[in-house]
Amino acid sequence: VVAVTGAARGIGRAIAELIIACGGTVKALDVNADGLRESAGEVGAAYQPVVVNLTDDDDIARAVAECGPLDGLVNSAGVAMFEPFFETSRKAYDLQMAVNVRGLMQMTQLVTAGMAERIRAGAAPHANFAVVNISSQSSAIALVDHLVYSTTKAAVDHITHITAAELASLGIRVNAVNPTVVRTELAEKAWGEEGLAKIAKKIPLGRLAEPADVAKAVAFLLSEHASMITGVTLRVDG
């Protein structure tokens, strides 16, 4: 059983669908209740919606408790608000930090605490416990208008490295996937087709990433095939 945040659409939904295709069950978390219901109707019974507001500590705790025991967590939810430096607003800063960093960290704390409890109780002797965070290539490069967003993704990378080090003795793995621009509905609205075409020309493989490209990387990092991999930030950038 894997919890996936941001699972109502885009990258999160693609991740949820692939986990289910591989035989798993997904606790699909999102603030978008209508999107969760629609996806549940399309994906099937293994896609189990849990509405959550990642800016609300109490709601996160409630949602994690509702999920029950988990074998994996994918922190895919994120907010992107691109503004020039002098126009960067407190609202944009606070919201992106709340969802992309604080919400991710609290989800990870609560879910891995449950994993640790099961490990210490001897209740999961053959478990493959793993966390995968969705970061971005922008965590490591300077992009105009990306000050706050890129800062949050740099924080995600550091959270990944440090939690991987702290949880390794328990056998809980933590990794991140750092995609280039992914063709989603949100990307199309943000960049437009002309903008996306220009971005694609700068990518050596000559195309944008698709949600499925990210999902495949996540599925690998969750799987037994990655049992000796932790603390990695895996680029999916062409």
Short mmCIF file of C-alpha atoms in Angstrom, two decimals:
data_model
loop_
_atom_site.label_atom_id
_atom_site.label_comp_id
_atom_site.label_asym_id
_atom_site.label_seq_id
_atom_site.Cartn_x
_atom_site.Cartn_y
_atom_site.Cartn_z
CA VAL A 1 0.00 0.00 0.00
CA VAL A 2 1.47 3.33 -1.10
CA ALA A 3 0.26 6.84 -0.30
CA VAL A 4 0.62 9.30 -3.18
CA THR A 5 0.03 13.00 -2.61
CA GLY A 6 -1.15 15.16 -5.49
CA ALA A 7 -2.79 12.05 -6.94
CA ALA A 8 -5.87 13.66 -8.48
CA ARG A 9 -4.18 14.59 -11.74
CA GLY A 10 -0.93 15.00 -13.64
CA ILE A 11 2.24 13.36 -12.37
CA GLY A 12 0.65 12.13 -9.14
CA ARG A 13 -2.16 10.36 -10.95
CA ALA A 14 0.29 8.76 -13.41
CA ILE A 15 2.32 7.47 -10.46
CA ALA A 16 -0.81 6.09 -8.80
CA GLU A 17 -1.89 4.34 -12.00
CA LEU A 18 1.50 2.67 -12.49
CA ILE A 19 1.67 1.49 -8.87
CA ILE A 20 -1.77 -0.06 -9.30
CA ALA A 21 -0.75 -1.62 -12.62
CA CYS A 22 2.17 -3.23 -10.76
CA GLY A 23 -0.24 -4.80 -8.27
CA GLY A 24 -0.29 -2.20 -5.51
CA THR A 25 -3.00 -0.28 -3.74
CA VAL A 26 -2.83 3.51 -3.62
CA LYS A 27 -4.10 5.86 -0.97
CA ALA A 28 -4.65 8.81 -3.28
CA LEU A 29 -4.26 12.09 -1.40
CA ASP A 30 -5.19 15.49 -2.78
CA VAL A 31 -6.99 18.69 -1.84
CA ASN A 32 -9.03 18.35 -5.06
CA ALA A 33 -11.97 16.22 -3.92
CA ASP A 34 -13.72 16.34 -7.31
CA GLY A 35 -10.54 15.28 -9.09
CA LEU A 36 -10.08 12.37 -6.70
CA ARG A 37 -13.64 11.16 -7.27
CA GLU A 38 -13.26 11.41 -11.03
CA SER A 39 -9.94 9.54 -10.99
CA ALA A 40 -11.31 6.86 -8.66
CA GLY A 41 -14.13 6.22 -11.11
CA GLU A 42 -11.67 5.89 -13.98
CA VAL A 43 -8.84 3.99 -12.29
CA GLY A 44 -10.76 1.53 -10.11
CA ALA A 45 -11.05 0.18 -6.59
CA ALA A 46 -7.30 0.10 -5.89
CA TYR A 47 -7.29 3.91 -6.13
CA GLN A 48 -8.61 4.97 -2.73
CA PRO A 49 -9.22 8.72 -2.32
CA VAL A 50 -8.25 10.63 0.82
CA VAL A 51 -8.90 14.37 0.75
CA VAL A 52 -6.20 16.39 2.54
CA ASN A 53 -5.05 19.99 2.85
CA LEU A 54 -1.26 19.91 3.01
CA THR A 55 -1.15 23.40 4.53
CA ASP A 56 -3.01 22.16 7.63
CA ASP A 57 -0.99 20.13 10.15
CA ASP A 58 -4.05 18.62 11.82
CA ASP A 59 -5.57 17.62 8.49
CA ILE A 60 -2.34 15.92 7.45
CA ALA A 61 -2.32 13.91 10.69
CA ARG A 62 -5.96 12.97 10.16
CA ALA A 63 -5.32 11.86 6.57
CA VAL A 64 -2.27 9.74 7.46
CA ALA A 65 -4.26 8.03 10.22
CA GLU A 66 -7.06 7.38 7.72
CA CYS A 67 -4.58 5.74 5.33
CA GLY A 68 -3.60 3.06 7.85
CA PRO A 69 -0.34 1.07 7.57
CA LEU A 70 1.72 2.07 4.55
CA ASP A 71 4.64 0.45 2.73
CA GLY A 72 5.51 3.48 0.66
CA LEU A 73 5.00 7.21 0.31
CA VAL A 74 5.30 9.38 -2.79
CA ASN A 75 5.32 13.11 -2.08
CA SER A 76 4.13 14.35 -5.46
CA ALA A 77 1.92 17.29 -4.46
CA GLY A 78 3.38 20.67 -5.22
CA VAL A 79 2.57 24.29 -5.95
CA ALA A 80 4.39 26.33 -8.61
CA MET A 81 3.99 30.12 -8.77
CA PHE A 82 6.49 31.87 -11.03
CA GLU A 83 7.09 35.57 -10.30
CA PRO A 84 9.92 38.04 -10.99
CA PHE A 85 12.11 38.71 -7.97
CA PHE A 86 10.81 42.21 -7.21
CA GLU A 87 7.21 41.01 -7.61
CA THR A 88 7.54 37.90 -5.46
CA SER A 89 4.69 38.03 -2.97
CA ARG A 90 4.43 36.82 0.59
CA LYS A 91 1.36 34.82 -0.43
CA ALA A 92 3.29 32.94 -3.12
CA TYR A 93 6.21 32.36 -0.75
CA ASP A 94 4.05 31.08 2.11
CA LEU A 95 1.89 28.76 -0.02
CA GLN A 96 4.79 27.13 -1.87
CA MET A 97 6.78 26.68 1.33
CA ALA A 98 3.75 25.27 3.13
CA VAL A 99 2.91 22.64 0.51
CA ASN A 100 6.26 21.86 -1.11
CA VAL A 101 8.36 21.79 2.06
CA ARG A 102 6.43 21.76 5.33
CA GLY A 103 3.63 19.50 4.08
CA LEU A 104 6.11 17.11 2.49
CA MET A 105 8.19 16.97 5.66
CA GLN A 106 5.19 16.32 7.91
CA MET A 107 3.85 13.61 5.59
CA THR A 108 7.26 11.96 5.69
CA GLN A 109 7.56 12.25 9.47
CA LEU A 110 4.17 10.70 10.15
CA VAL A 111 4.32 7.95 7.54
CA THR A 112 7.87 6.85 8.39
CA ALA A 113 7.04 6.93 12.11
CA GLY A 114 4.38 4.33 11.36
CA MET A 115 6.87 2.29 9.35
CA ALA A 116 9.42 2.48 12.18
CA GLU A 117 6.84 1.32 14.70
CA ARG A 118 6.05 -1.74 12.59
CA ILE A 119 9.76 -2.49 12.12
CA ARG A 120 10.51 -2.26 15.86
CA ALA A 121 7.52 -4.46 16.64
CA GLY A 122 8.77 -7.10 14.20
CA ALA A 123 5.51 -6.83 12.30
CA ALA A 124 7.10 -6.33 8.88
CA PRO A 125 10.19 -8.56 8.62
CA HIS A 126 10.26 -8.60 4.82
CA ALA A 127 8.93 -5.11 4.14
CA ASN A 128 10.39 -2.83 1.50
CA PHE A 129 9.66 0.56 3.04
CA ALA A 130 10.44 3.51 0.77
CA VAL A 131 9.74 7.20 0.31
CA VAL A 132 10.08 9.02 -3.01
CA ASN A 133 9.93 12.81 -3.21
CA ILE A 134 9.16 14.61 -6.44
CA SER A 135 11.71 17.40 -6.74
CA SER A 136 12.79 19.22 -9.90
CA GLN A 137 15.83 19.92 -12.02
CA SER A 138 15.28 23.54 -10.98
CA SER A 139 16.58 22.66 -7.51
CA ALA A 140 20.09 22.84 -8.93
CA ILE A 141 19.93 25.51 -11.64
CA ALA A 142 19.03 29.20 -11.70
CA LEU A 143 15.86 29.97 -13.64
CA VAL A 144 14.34 33.43 -14.00
CA ASP A 145 11.06 33.88 -12.07
CA HIS A 146 11.63 30.62 -10.15
CA LEU A 147 13.10 32.01 -6.91
CA VAL A 148 10.63 30.55 -4.43
CA TYR A 149 9.76 27.39 -6.37
CA SER A 150 13.41 26.48 -6.93
CA THR A 151 14.19 27.20 -3.29
CA THR A 152 11.48 24.78 -2.20
CA LYS A 153 12.83 22.08 -4.49
CA ALA A 154 16.38 22.59 -3.20
CA ALA A 155 14.89 22.08 0.26
CA VAL A 156 13.25 18.86 -0.95
CA ASP A 157 16.64 17.58 -2.12
CA HIS A 158 18.19 18.29 1.29
CA ILE A 159 15.23 16.74 3.11
CA THR A 160 15.74 13.66 0.92
CA HIS A 161 19.45 13.39 1.71
CA ILE A 162 19.10 13.97 5.45
CA THR A 163 16.08 11.73 6.01
CA ALA A 164 17.79 9.01 3.99
CA ALA A 165 20.77 9.20 6.35
CA GLU A 166 18.62 9.25 9.49
CA LEU A 167 16.24 6.46 8.46
CA ALA A 168 18.79 4.11 6.88
CA SER A 169 19.43 2.22 10.13
CA LEU A 170 15.75 1.26 10.15
CA GLY A 171 15.90 0.04 6.57
CA ILE A 172 13.65 2.82 5.29
CA ARG A 173 14.88 4.23 1.99
CA VAL A 174 14.32 7.83 0.84
CA ASN A 175 15.02 9.07 -2.68
CA ALA A 176 13.91 11.87 -4.98
CA VAL A 177 13.11 12.21 -8.66
CA ASN A 178 14.13 15.47 -10.34
CA PRO A 179 12.29 15.91 -13.65
CA THR A 180 12.65 18.49 -16.34
CA VAL A 181 9.46 20.22 -17.50
CA VAL A 182 6.72 17.59 -17.66
CA ARG A 183 3.87 17.86 -20.14
CA THR A 184 0.85 18.27 -17.88
CA GLU A 185 -2.24 20.44 -18.01
CA LEU A 186 -0.61 22.85 -15.57
CA ALA A 187 2.56 23.08 -17.69
CA GLU A 188 0.52 23.79 -20.80
CA LYS A 189 -1.27 26.63 -18.99
CA ALA A 190 1.98 28.03 -17.57
CA TRP A 191 4.16 27.87 -20.68
CA GLY A 192 1.80 27.56 -23.65
CA GLU A 193 2.52 25.32 -26.62
CA GLU A 194 5.07 27.74 -28.06
CA GLY A 195 6.93 27.95 -24.77
CA LEU A 196 6.93 24.18 -24.32
CA ALA A 197 8.26 23.71 -27.85
CA LYS A 198 11.18 26.04 -27.07
CA ILE A 199 11.94 24.09 -23.89
CA ALA A 200 11.85 20.78 -25.78
CA LYS A 201 14.47 22.07 -28.23
CA LYS A 202 16.89 22.61 -25.33
CA ILE A 203 16.56 19.01 -24.12
CA PRO A 204 19.11 16.65 -25.74
CA LEU A 205 16.50 13.94 -26.33
CA GLY A 206 14.38 16.54 -28.08
CA ARG A 207 11.16 16.18 -26.11
CA LEU A 208 9.51 17.08 -22.84
CA ALA A 209 9.06 14.51 -20.12
CA GLU A 210 5.66 12.86 -19.87
CA PRO A 211 4.00 12.00 -16.54
CA ALA A 212 4.64 8.33 -17.33
CA ASP A 213 8.40 8.98 -17.52
CA VAL A 214 8.37 10.27 -13.96
CA ALA A 215 6.08 7.46 -12.80
CA LYS A 216 8.47 4.80 -14.11
CA ALA A 217 11.37 6.31 -12.19
CA VAL A 218 9.26 6.44 -9.04
CA ALA A 219 8.11 2.84 -9.47
CA PHE A 220 11.74 1.73 -9.76
CA LEU A 221 12.78 3.58 -6.60
CA LEU A 222 9.86 2.11 -4.68
CA SER A 223 10.64 -1.41 -5.83
CA GLU A 224 12.93 -4.18 -4.60
CA HIS A 225 15.11 -3.44 -7.64
CA ALA A 226 16.25 -0.30 -5.79
CA SER A 227 16.75 -1.99 -2.42
CA MET A 228 20.36 -0.76 -2.18
CA ILE A 229 19.58 2.79 -3.29
CA THR A 230 18.89 5.58 -0.80
CA GLY A 231 19.62 9.30 -0.65
CA VAL A 232 19.63 9.65 -4.43
CA THR A 233 18.22 12.54 -6.46
CA LEU A 234 17.48 10.91 -9.81
CA ARG A 235 17.33 13.22 -12.80
CA VAL A 236 14.64 12.54 -15.38
CA ASP A 237 15.63 15.36 -17.69
CA GLY A 238 16.51 13.96 -21.11
#
